[in-house]
Coordinates of C-alpha atoms in Angstrom, one line a residue:
Chain A
M1 CA -36.9 82.0 122.6
S2 CA -40.2 83.0 121.0
L3 CA -40.7 84.2 117.4
S4 CA -43.3 86.9 116.9
T5 CA -45.3 87.3 113.7
E6 CA -43.1 90.3 112.9
D7 CA -40.0 88.1 113.2
V8 CA -41.5 85.5 110.9
A9 CA -42.6 88.2 108.4
K10 CA -39.0 89.4 108.3
V11 CA -37.7 85.9 107.8
A12 CA -40.3 85.4 105.0
V13 CA -38.9 88.5 103.1
L14 CA -35.3 87.2 103.6
A15 CA -36.4 83.8 102.3
R16 CA -38.3 85.5 99.4
L17 CA -41.6 84.0 100.3
R18 CA -44.9 85.9 100.2
L19 CA -47.1 84.8 103.1
S20 CA -50.8 85.7 103.5
P21 CA -51.9 86.9 107.0
D22 CA -53.3 83.4 107.7
E23 CA -50.1 81.7 106.6
L24 CA -48.1 84.1 108.8
Q25 CA -50.2 83.0 111.8
T26 CA -49.9 79.3 111.0
F27 CA -46.2 79.4 110.3
T28 CA -45.5 81.5 113.4
G29 CA -47.1 78.8 115.6
Q30 CA -45.4 75.9 113.8
L31 CA -41.9 77.5 113.8
N32 CA -42.2 78.3 117.5
A33 CA -43.0 74.7 118.2
I34 CA -40.0 73.6 116.2
V35 CA -37.6 76.2 117.7
D36 CA -38.8 75.0 121.2
Y37 CA -38.1 71.4 120.2
V38 CA -34.6 72.1 118.8
A39 CA -33.7 74.1 122.0
Q40 CA -32.5 70.7 123.4
L41 CA -29.4 71.2 121.2
Q42 CA -28.1 73.5 123.9
E43 CA -28.0 70.7 126.5
P44 CA -24.7 69.0 125.6
D45 CA -21.4 70.6 126.4
T46 CA -19.8 71.5 123.1
S47 CA -17.3 74.1 124.3
D48 CA -14.4 71.9 123.0
V49 CA -16.1 70.4 120.0
E50 CA -15.3 71.3 116.4
P51 CA -18.3 71.7 114.1
L52 CA -18.8 68.9 111.6
A53 CA -20.1 70.2 108.2
H54 CA -19.8 66.9 106.3
G55 CA -19.9 63.3 107.2
V56 CA -16.7 62.7 105.3
E57 CA -13.7 65.0 105.1
V58 CA -14.2 67.5 102.3
R59 CA -11.5 69.7 100.9
N60 CA -11.5 72.2 98.1
V61 CA -11.1 70.5 94.8
F62 CA -9.5 72.6 92.1
R63 CA -9.5 71.9 88.4
D64 CA -7.2 73.3 85.8
D65 CA -8.3 76.7 84.8
V66 CA -9.3 75.6 81.3
R67 CA -12.5 76.5 79.6
G68 CA -14.7 73.5 79.1
P69 CA -17.8 72.9 77.1
A70 CA -20.8 75.1 78.1
L71 CA -24.5 74.6 77.5
P72 CA -25.6 76.0 74.2
R73 CA -27.7 79.2 74.6
E74 CA -30.8 77.5 73.4
A75 CA -30.5 74.7 76.0
A76 CA -29.7 77.3 78.7
L77 CA -32.8 79.2 77.8
A78 CA -35.1 76.2 77.3
N79 CA -36.5 76.2 80.8
A80 CA -36.9 79.9 81.2
P81 CA -40.3 81.1 82.4
K82 CA -40.0 84.1 80.1
R83 CA -37.3 84.8 77.4
N84 CA -36.6 86.4 74.1
S85 CA -34.3 85.0 71.5
E86 CA -31.2 85.5 73.5
S87 CA -32.0 86.5 77.1
F88 CA -34.0 85.8 80.2
L89 CA -36.7 88.4 80.7
V90 CA -37.3 89.8 84.2
P91 CA -39.0 92.9 85.6
A92 CA -36.8 96.0 85.2
V93 CA -34.1 96.1 87.8
L94 CA -33.1 99.7 87.4
D95 CA -35.6 102.5 87.9
Chain B
M1 CA -46.3 37.2 78.1
N2 CA -47.3 35.4 81.3
A3 CA -48.3 38.2 83.7
D4 CA -47.4 36.1 86.7
L5 CA -43.8 36.4 85.5
L6 CA -43.5 39.9 86.8
K7 CA -45.1 39.2 90.2
D8 CA -42.3 38.4 92.7
A9 CA -39.7 38.9 90.0
T10 CA -36.3 40.0 91.0
A11 CA -33.9 41.7 88.6
T12 CA -31.5 38.8 89.0
A13 CA -34.1 36.3 87.9
L14 CA -35.2 38.5 85.0
L15 CA -31.6 38.9 83.8
A16 CA -31.2 35.2 83.8
M17 CA -34.2 34.8 81.6
L18 CA -33.2 37.6 79.3
N19 CA -29.7 36.2 78.9
A20 CA -31.1 32.7 78.2
G21 CA -33.4 34.2 75.6
E22 CA -36.6 33.1 77.4
V23 CA -38.0 36.5 77.3
T24 CA -37.2 39.8 75.6
S25 CA -36.9 43.2 77.3
E26 CA -39.7 44.5 75.1
E27 CA -42.0 41.7 76.5
L28 CA -41.0 42.6 80.0
V29 CA -41.5 46.3 79.6
R30 CA -44.9 45.7 78.0
G31 CA -45.8 43.6 81.0
Y32 CA -44.7 46.3 83.4
L33 CA -46.5 49.0 81.4
D34 CA -49.8 46.9 81.6
R35 CA -49.3 46.5 85.4
A36 CA -48.6 50.2 85.8
D37 CA -51.8 50.9 84.0
A38 CA -53.8 48.5 86.1
L39 CA -52.4 49.9 89.3
K40 CA -52.6 53.6 88.4
R41 CA -54.7 54.2 91.6
L42 CA -51.5 53.8 93.7
N43 CA -50.2 57.1 92.1
V44 CA -46.6 55.7 91.9
F45 CA -45.5 57.3 88.6
V46 CA -45.6 61.0 87.9
H47 CA -44.2 60.5 84.4
L48 CA -44.1 57.3 82.3
D49 CA -43.7 57.4 78.6
P50 CA -44.6 54.0 77.1
E51 CA -43.0 54.7 73.7
N52 CA -39.8 55.9 75.2
V53 CA -39.4 52.8 77.4
L54 CA -40.4 50.5 74.6
D55 CA -37.7 52.1 72.3
Q56 CA -35.1 51.6 75.0
A57 CA -36.1 47.9 75.4
R58 CA -36.1 47.3 71.6
A59 CA -32.6 48.8 71.4
V60 CA -31.3 46.5 74.1
D61 CA -33.0 43.5 72.5
A62 CA -31.4 44.3 69.2
K63 CA -27.9 44.5 70.8
R64 CA -28.4 41.2 72.6
K65 CA -29.7 39.5 69.4
A66 CA -26.7 40.8 67.5
G67 CA -24.4 39.2 70.0
E68 CA -23.0 42.6 71.1
A69 CA -21.7 43.1 74.7
V70 CA -24.5 44.3 77.0
G71 CA -24.3 45.8 80.4
P72 CA -25.0 44.2 83.8
L73 CA -28.6 45.5 83.8
A74 CA -29.4 45.0 80.1
G75 CA -33.1 45.1 79.5
V76 CA -34.1 45.5 83.2
P77 CA -36.5 48.3 84.1
V78 CA -35.4 50.7 86.8
A79 CA -37.9 53.3 88.1
I80 CA -36.4 56.7 88.9
K81 CA -37.3 59.1 91.8
D82 CA -38.3 62.3 90.2
V83 CA -35.5 64.1 92.0
L84 CA -32.9 62.8 89.5
C85 CA -32.3 64.7 86.2
V86 CA -33.0 62.7 83.1
E87 CA -32.1 64.6 79.9
K88 CA -35.1 66.1 78.2
E89 CA -37.5 64.2 80.4
P90 CA -39.8 65.9 82.9
T91 CA -38.0 66.2 86.3
T92 CA -40.3 67.9 88.7
C93 CA -39.2 67.0 92.3
G94 CA -42.9 66.5 93.1
S95 CA -43.2 70.3 92.9
R96 CA -45.3 72.9 91.0
M97 CA -42.1 74.9 90.9
L98 CA -40.5 72.5 88.4
K99 CA -43.7 71.3 86.6
D100 CA -42.3 72.2 83.2
F101 CA -38.6 71.5 83.8
R102 CA -36.8 69.3 81.4
P103 CA -33.1 69.0 82.3
P104 CA -30.5 69.6 79.6
Y105 CA -28.3 66.7 81.0
D106 CA -28.4 63.4 82.7
A107 CA -27.5 62.8 86.4
T108 CA -24.4 60.7 86.7
V109 CA -26.4 57.7 88.1
I110 CA -28.6 57.9 85.0
V111 CA -25.5 57.9 82.7
K112 CA -24.3 54.8 84.6
L113 CA -27.7 53.1 84.3
R114 CA -27.8 53.8 80.6
Q115 CA -24.3 52.3 80.3
A116 CA -25.4 49.3 82.2
G117 CA -28.2 48.7 79.7
A118 CA -31.0 49.5 82.2
I119 CA -34.4 50.7 80.9
L120 CA -35.3 54.0 82.5
F121 CA -38.8 53.1 83.5
G122 CA -40.6 56.4 84.4
K123 CA -40.3 58.9 87.2
T124 CA -41.7 58.1 90.6
N125 CA -43.7 60.3 93.0
M126 CA -42.0 61.8 96.0
D127 CA -42.4 64.4 98.8
E128 CA -41.8 67.8 97.2
F129 CA -38.0 68.4 97.0
A130 CA -37.6 65.2 99.1
M131 CA -39.0 66.9 102.2
G132 CA -41.2 64.6 104.1
S133 CA -41.7 61.1 105.5
S134 CA -44.9 60.1 103.8
T135 CA -45.0 61.1 100.1
E136 CA -48.1 63.2 100.9
N137 CA -46.3 66.5 100.2
S138 CA -46.4 66.1 96.5
A139 CA -47.9 68.4 93.9
Y140 CA -49.3 65.2 92.3
G141 CA -51.1 63.9 95.4
P142 CA -50.0 61.1 97.7
T143 CA -48.8 57.7 96.7
L144 CA -50.7 54.8 98.3
N145 CA -49.0 52.0 100.2
P146 CA -49.4 48.8 98.2
W147 CA -49.9 46.8 101.4
D148 CA -52.8 49.0 102.6
E149 CA -54.0 51.7 100.3
A150 CA -55.3 53.8 103.2
R151 CA -51.8 54.2 104.4
V152 CA -48.7 56.1 103.3
P153 CA -45.7 54.4 101.6
G154 CA -43.3 56.4 103.7
G155 CA -41.2 59.2 102.3
S156 CA -39.8 61.0 100.7
S157 CA -39.0 58.2 98.2
G158 CA -42.4 56.6 98.7
G159 CA -43.1 56.3 94.9
S160 CA -39.8 54.4 94.4
A161 CA -40.5 52.1 97.3
A162 CA -44.0 51.4 96.2
A163 CA -42.9 50.8 92.7
V164 CA -40.8 47.8 93.8
A165 CA -43.3 46.6 96.5
A166 CA -46.1 46.6 93.9
D167 CA -44.0 44.9 91.2
L168 CA -44.2 47.9 88.9
A169 CA -40.5 47.7 88.4
P170 CA -38.0 45.2 89.8
L171 CA -35.5 48.0 90.8
S172 CA -35.8 51.7 91.6
L173 CA -33.6 54.6 92.8
G174 CA -34.4 56.9 95.6
S175 CA -32.5 59.5 97.6
D176 CA -32.0 59.5 101.4
T177 CA -31.4 62.8 103.3
G178 CA -32.7 61.7 106.7
G179 CA -34.0 58.3 106.0
S180 CA -35.9 58.7 102.8
I181 CA -34.8 55.4 101.4
R182 CA -34.7 53.2 104.5
Q183 CA -38.0 54.4 106.1
P184 CA -40.2 53.9 102.9
A185 CA -38.4 50.6 102.3
A186 CA -39.3 49.4 105.8
V187 CA -43.0 50.4 105.5
C188 CA -43.3 49.0 102.0
G189 CA -41.5 45.7 102.8
V190 CA -38.6 46.0 100.4
V191 CA -34.8 46.4 100.7
G192 CA -33.5 50.0 100.7
I193 CA -29.9 51.2 101.0
K194 CA -28.4 54.5 101.8
P195 CA -24.7 54.3 100.8
T196 CA -21.9 56.1 102.5
Y197 CA -21.9 59.8 101.8
G198 CA -19.6 60.2 98.8
R199 CA -20.0 56.6 97.5
V200 CA -22.5 57.6 94.8
S201 CA -22.2 60.8 92.8
R202 CA -24.9 63.4 93.6
Y203 CA -24.3 65.2 90.2
G204 CA -27.8 65.6 88.7
L205 CA -29.6 64.9 92.0
I206 CA -31.7 68.0 92.7
A207 CA -30.2 69.2 95.9
F208 CA -32.1 69.4 99.2
A209 CA -29.4 69.2 101.9
S210 CA -26.1 68.7 100.1
S211 CA -24.1 67.4 103.1
L212 CA -26.7 64.7 103.8
D213 CA -28.3 63.7 100.4
Q214 CA -27.3 60.3 99.0
I215 CA -28.7 58.2 96.2
G216 CA -29.5 54.5 96.7
P217 CA -31.4 51.5 95.5
F218 CA -34.7 49.9 96.3
T219 CA -35.0 46.2 95.5
H220 CA -36.8 43.0 96.6
D221 CA -33.7 41.3 97.9
L222 CA -30.0 41.8 98.7
A223 CA -28.7 40.2 95.5
D224 CA -30.5 42.9 93.5
A225 CA -29.3 45.5 95.9
A226 CA -25.7 44.4 95.5
L227 CA -26.1 44.5 91.7
L228 CA -27.6 48.0 91.5
L229 CA -25.3 49.5 94.1
K230 CA -22.3 48.4 92.2
V231 CA -23.6 50.0 89.0
I232 CA -24.2 53.4 90.5
S233 CA -21.2 53.7 92.8
G234 CA -17.8 55.3 92.2
R235 CA -15.9 58.6 92.1
D236 CA -17.2 61.3 89.7
E237 CA -15.2 64.3 88.9
R238 CA -18.4 66.3 88.5
D239 CA -19.2 65.8 92.2
A240 CA -16.4 67.3 94.3
T241 CA -17.8 65.4 97.4
S242 CA -17.7 62.0 95.8
V243 CA -14.9 59.9 97.2
D244 CA -12.2 58.0 95.4
Q245 CA -12.6 54.6 97.0
P246 CA -12.5 51.3 95.2
V247 CA -16.0 49.8 94.6
P248 CA -16.1 46.2 95.6
D249 CA -18.0 43.6 93.5
Y250 CA -20.8 43.4 96.0
S251 CA -22.6 40.6 94.1
A252 CA -19.5 38.4 94.0
T253 CA -19.0 38.4 97.8
L254 CA -22.6 38.7 99.0
D255 CA -23.0 35.1 100.0
E256 CA -19.6 34.9 101.8
K257 CA -20.0 34.8 105.5
P258 CA -18.8 38.0 107.1
R259 CA -15.3 37.7 108.7
S260 CA -16.9 38.4 112.0
L261 CA -20.5 38.9 113.1
R262 CA -20.2 41.3 116.0
I263 CA -23.5 43.1 116.1
G264 CA -24.2 46.2 118.2
V265 CA -27.6 46.8 119.6
A266 CA -28.0 50.5 120.4
R267 CA -30.1 50.9 123.6
E268 CA -31.3 54.3 122.3
F269 CA -33.0 52.6 119.4
F270 CA -35.5 50.8 121.7
G271 CA -36.9 53.7 123.7
E272 CA -40.2 55.5 124.1
G273 CA -42.4 55.7 121.0
L274 CA -41.3 52.4 119.5
D275 CA -44.3 50.3 118.3
P276 CA -44.4 47.0 120.3
E277 CA -44.9 44.9 117.2
V278 CA -41.9 46.6 115.5
E279 CA -39.8 46.0 118.6
S280 CA -40.9 42.4 118.8
A281 CA -39.9 41.7 115.1
V282 CA -36.5 43.4 115.6
R283 CA -35.8 41.4 118.7
E284 CA -36.7 38.2 116.8
A285 CA -34.2 39.3 114.2
M286 CA -31.6 39.5 117.0
R287 CA -32.4 35.9 117.9
V288 CA -32.0 34.9 114.2
Y289 CA -28.5 36.4 114.2
E290 CA -27.6 34.7 117.5
Q291 CA -28.6 31.4 116.0
A292 CA -26.3 32.2 113.0
G293 CA -23.4 32.6 115.4
A294 CA -23.4 36.4 115.8
T295 CA -22.2 38.0 119.0
L296 CA -24.7 40.7 120.1
K297 CA -23.4 43.5 122.3
E298 CA -25.2 46.4 123.7
V299 CA -23.7 49.7 122.5
S300 CA -24.6 53.3 123.4
L301 CA -25.1 56.2 121.1
P302 CA -25.9 58.8 123.8
N303 CA -26.1 61.8 121.5
S304 CA -28.5 60.1 119.1
K305 CA -31.4 61.7 121.0
Y306 CA -30.2 65.0 119.5
G307 CA -30.3 63.6 116.0
V308 CA -33.7 64.9 115.0
P309 CA -33.2 68.4 116.4
A310 CA -29.7 68.6 114.8
Y311 CA -31.1 67.4 111.5
Y312 CA -33.9 70.0 111.6
I313 CA -31.4 72.8 111.8
V314 CA -28.7 71.4 109.4
A315 CA -31.1 70.2 106.7
P316 CA -33.3 73.3 106.5
A317 CA -30.2 75.6 106.6
E318 CA -28.8 73.8 103.6
C319 CA -32.3 73.6 101.9
S320 CA -32.8 77.4 102.3
S321 CA -29.5 77.9 100.4
N322 CA -30.1 75.2 97.8
L323 CA -33.7 76.3 97.0
A324 CA -32.8 80.0 96.7
R325 CA -32.2 79.3 93.0
Y326 CA -36.0 78.7 92.4
D327 CA -37.1 82.3 92.1
G328 CA -38.9 82.4 88.8
T329 CA -36.1 84.2 86.9
I330 CA -34.1 81.6 84.8
F331 CA -36.2 78.5 85.4
G332 CA -39.1 77.3 87.5
H333 CA -42.5 78.7 88.0
R334 CA -43.1 82.4 87.6
A335 CA -46.2 84.1 89.1
E336 CA -48.3 86.0 86.6
D337 CA -49.2 88.7 89.2
W338 CA -46.7 90.1 91.7
S339 CA -48.4 93.4 92.5
P340 CA -48.6 94.2 96.2
K341 CA -51.2 92.2 98.0
H342 CA -50.3 92.3 101.7
P343 CA -49.2 95.1 104.1
G344 CA -45.6 96.2 103.6
E345 CA -45.2 94.7 100.1
E346 CA -45.6 98.0 98.3
D347 CA -42.1 99.0 99.7
L348 CA -40.4 96.0 98.0
H349 CA -38.7 96.1 94.6
P350 CA -40.9 94.6 91.9
L351 CA -38.2 92.0 91.2
V352 CA -38.2 90.9 94.9
R353 CA -42.0 90.8 94.8
M354 CA -41.9 88.6 91.6
M355 CA -39.6 86.2 93.4
M356 CA -41.7 86.1 96.5
A357 CA -45.0 85.6 94.6
S358 CA -43.4 82.9 92.4
R359 CA -42.0 81.0 95.3
A360 CA -45.2 81.3 97.3
E361 CA -47.1 79.8 94.4
G362 CA -44.5 77.2 93.4
F363 CA -43.7 75.7 96.8
G364 CA -45.9 73.7 99.1
A365 CA -46.3 74.2 102.9
E366 CA -43.5 71.8 104.0
V367 CA -41.0 73.3 101.7
K368 CA -41.9 76.8 102.8
R369 CA -41.7 75.8 106.5
R370 CA -38.2 74.4 106.0
I371 CA -36.9 77.3 104.0
M372 CA -38.0 79.7 106.7
L373 CA -36.6 77.5 109.5
G374 CA -33.3 77.4 107.7
T375 CA -33.3 81.1 106.9
F376 CA -34.0 81.8 110.5
A377 CA -31.2 79.4 111.7
L378 CA -28.7 81.1 109.5
S379 CA -29.7 84.7 110.1
A380 CA -27.6 87.2 111.9
G381 CA -27.7 86.8 115.6
Y382 CA -28.9 83.2 115.5
A383 CA -26.4 81.3 113.4
D384 CA -24.1 80.5 116.4
Q385 CA -26.9 79.5 118.7
Y386 CA -28.6 77.2 116.1
Y387 CA -26.6 76.3 113.0
N388 CA -23.1 76.1 114.5
Q389 CA -24.4 74.4 117.6
A390 CA -26.1 71.8 115.4
L391 CA -22.9 71.2 113.6
K392 CA -21.1 70.6 116.9
V393 CA -23.7 68.2 118.0
R394 CA -23.3 66.5 114.6
R395 CA -19.7 65.9 115.5
L396 CA -20.8 64.3 118.9
I397 CA -23.1 62.0 117.0
R398 CA -20.4 61.0 114.6
N399 CA -18.0 60.4 117.6
D400 CA -20.6 58.1 119.1
F401 CA -20.6 55.9 116.0
D402 CA -16.8 55.9 115.8
A403 CA -16.6 54.7 119.4
A404 CA -19.3 52.0 118.9
F405 CA -17.7 50.7 115.7
K406 CA -14.4 50.0 117.6
D407 CA -16.2 47.0 119.2
V408 CA -18.8 45.9 116.6
D409 CA -19.1 45.5 112.8
V410 CA -22.6 46.7 112.4
I411 CA -25.3 48.3 114.6
L412 CA -28.8 46.8 114.5
G413 CA -32.2 48.4 115.3
P414 CA -35.6 49.2 113.9
T415 CA -35.8 51.3 110.7
S416 CA -39.0 53.1 111.5
P417 CA -40.6 53.5 114.9
S418 CA -44.0 52.4 113.6
P419 CA -45.5 50.6 110.6
A420 CA -47.0 52.7 107.8
F421 CA -49.3 55.3 109.3
K422 CA -52.6 56.4 107.8
L423 CA -52.8 59.0 105.1
G424 CA -53.4 62.4 106.7
E425 CA -52.6 61.2 110.2
R426 CA -49.5 63.4 110.7
T427 CA -49.9 66.1 108.1
A428 CA -51.1 68.8 110.6
D429 CA -48.3 68.1 113.0
P430 CA -44.8 68.7 111.5
L431 CA -43.0 67.5 114.7
A432 CA -44.9 64.2 114.7
M433 CA -43.9 63.7 111.1
Y434 CA -40.3 64.5 111.7
L435 CA -40.1 61.8 114.4
S436 CA -40.8 59.2 111.7
D437 CA -37.1 59.3 110.8
I438 CA -35.8 59.2 114.4
Y439 CA -33.8 56.0 113.9
T440 CA -32.5 56.8 110.4
I441 CA -31.4 60.5 110.7
T442 CA -28.1 59.9 112.6
A443 CA -26.6 57.9 109.8
N444 CA -27.0 60.8 107.4
L445 CA -25.5 63.2 110.0
A446 CA -22.5 60.9 110.4
G447 CA -22.3 60.0 106.7
I448 CA -22.3 56.2 107.3
P449 CA -24.1 53.6 105.2
G450 CA -27.3 52.0 106.3
L451 CA -29.9 49.6 104.9
S452 CA -33.3 48.3 105.7
V453 CA -34.4 44.7 105.1
P454 CA -37.9 43.3 105.6
C455 CA -38.1 41.5 109.0
G456 CA -41.7 40.9 109.8
L457 CA -45.3 41.8 109.4
T458 CA -47.7 43.2 111.9
R459 CA -50.8 41.3 112.9
S460 CA -52.7 43.5 110.4
G461 CA -50.2 42.6 107.7
L462 CA -48.0 45.7 107.5
P463 CA -44.3 45.4 106.8
I464 CA -41.6 46.0 109.4
G465 CA -38.0 46.9 108.6
L466 CA -34.7 45.9 110.2
Q467 CA -32.0 48.6 110.0
L468 CA -28.3 47.8 109.9
L469 CA -25.7 50.5 110.0
A470 CA -22.0 50.2 109.3
P471 CA -18.8 52.3 109.3
A472 CA -18.1 54.5 106.3
F473 CA -17.5 52.5 103.0
A474 CA -18.2 49.2 104.7
E475 CA -21.1 48.5 102.3
E476 CA -19.7 45.1 101.3
N477 CA -19.7 43.8 104.9
L478 CA -23.1 45.5 105.5
L479 CA -24.7 43.6 102.6
R480 CA -23.1 40.3 103.7
T481 CA -24.3 40.8 107.2
A482 CA -27.8 41.5 106.0
R483 CA -27.7 38.5 103.8
V484 CA -27.1 36.2 106.8
F485 CA -30.6 37.3 108.0
E486 CA -32.1 37.1 104.6
R487 CA -31.0 33.5 104.1
A488 CA -32.4 32.5 107.4
T489 CA -35.9 34.1 106.8
D490 CA -38.4 34.6 104.0
W491 CA -39.7 38.0 104.8
H492 CA -38.2 39.4 101.6
R493 CA -40.5 37.0 99.6
K494 CA -43.7 38.4 101.1
R495 CA -45.8 40.5 98.7
P496 CA -48.9 42.7 99.1
G497 CA -52.1 41.1 98.0
L498 CA -52.7 43.5 95.1
S499 CA -55.3 42.8 92.5

């Protein structure tokens, strides 16, 4: 298959990445080369093969539903790009 | 202190001197700090706080002097890949996105190192978010290979490999998602181990591809590797994917001859694209094993040719999910200006534009490429064709290993298809870069352990690595089998001619 610049622009929005027009052209070419390369994954017959998501068997691990220690608010906010005394500050979400 | 002490020094030798009172940890650390200063041009460390490491060393010296029990790495510096969280220390993943990030907690491996008495000796350079095979994709610029400063140290743990190769620390930790420990170990002439998936806790390892990532050691020799691997291994309730398996005392059994020496030679590891000097060194290693009484048997891993394409769907898919958290809201870089700049952006919500602008400024090209590839592979209409198919191929790759390990104990081959390449040589061609890990990637997809040991030098003096792979949780036998080669050769004693 072939990815158009419109396809890549749509993926960029889904991935939350702003691309300049030049970057859009460059990534379109590179992603097409990679998608062409990975097309060989269609070669083997996998009709009876179960997908393998982990190299070792992984099962759900449940813990007791008991509240444990949490990060103090100051530590949780310490790496915030913008904050006030008790919250993360972001652009208004509601109009 | 005699500066020559640090050159060629192994952790095992330094521990013997520390325990005998011939040197203090503070003296050692001062020596390593001086050497780090003198070799700054290699760009190995992205953060190194002399006062902090000296304080750690003095604390260990005081304990030792007081006759208190000290841990198995007491007083020995360990350099840490900048992908591992160290409480209140800069942890940037080689990225602008995290340039001001100071984690509020230690990774489990860091807790274990502290308990063992190790000195946390700085953070090492790496490919941004561990994506790359050359340590050129770092916001801090590339690390130089100590053997040839015009060449890359491999990646993504190139800083940690170069730290040991250049004797800037006797031990270091890296992470391996598709070969990022073994490949830089090979091209820097040191030992590197990727443990079985689940053997070492990933808690506090900044995630790239969670089903593939694994933390492991870089060392000069296998005795040091056994020592460090034992310290960092074990089940951790904070990592649901860590496995409850007993951790053998690798050091205690390292010099025992393996119960059997049945070595598989995968014909797919000797195909097109393999450098002739690398092939020659690996075939010489096979002769060394035969002389040691090993039985060599050709094995086939027919689906390994799909390893790189499967990896470049699975890893980006997981990376696109893991890196979604870096959006400039609760941590990480936030753009100052997110007003519409390009056609179509005016229709987007300001919060979305803020995230897009922040991620565009914070991430480098390789990270963006992989996030977009993963987002595409997981998107509606394509997930079955790409992601699910890659997971099915992953099963075929795992089945190949399971079948091969019915007849052999380990599988042998080259670690990297070529010696260290020149800086900038592959940066414009992502596919060429991706093929640097062609022999290492399948072990990550299958979850099995692998290691690289030095096995030769090219005519121009560049290191060559021998890769050994073993069944899941067979690290003890893997180390012992590698030790057979190490005892018969002296490649692990070769050092770059740094001045």
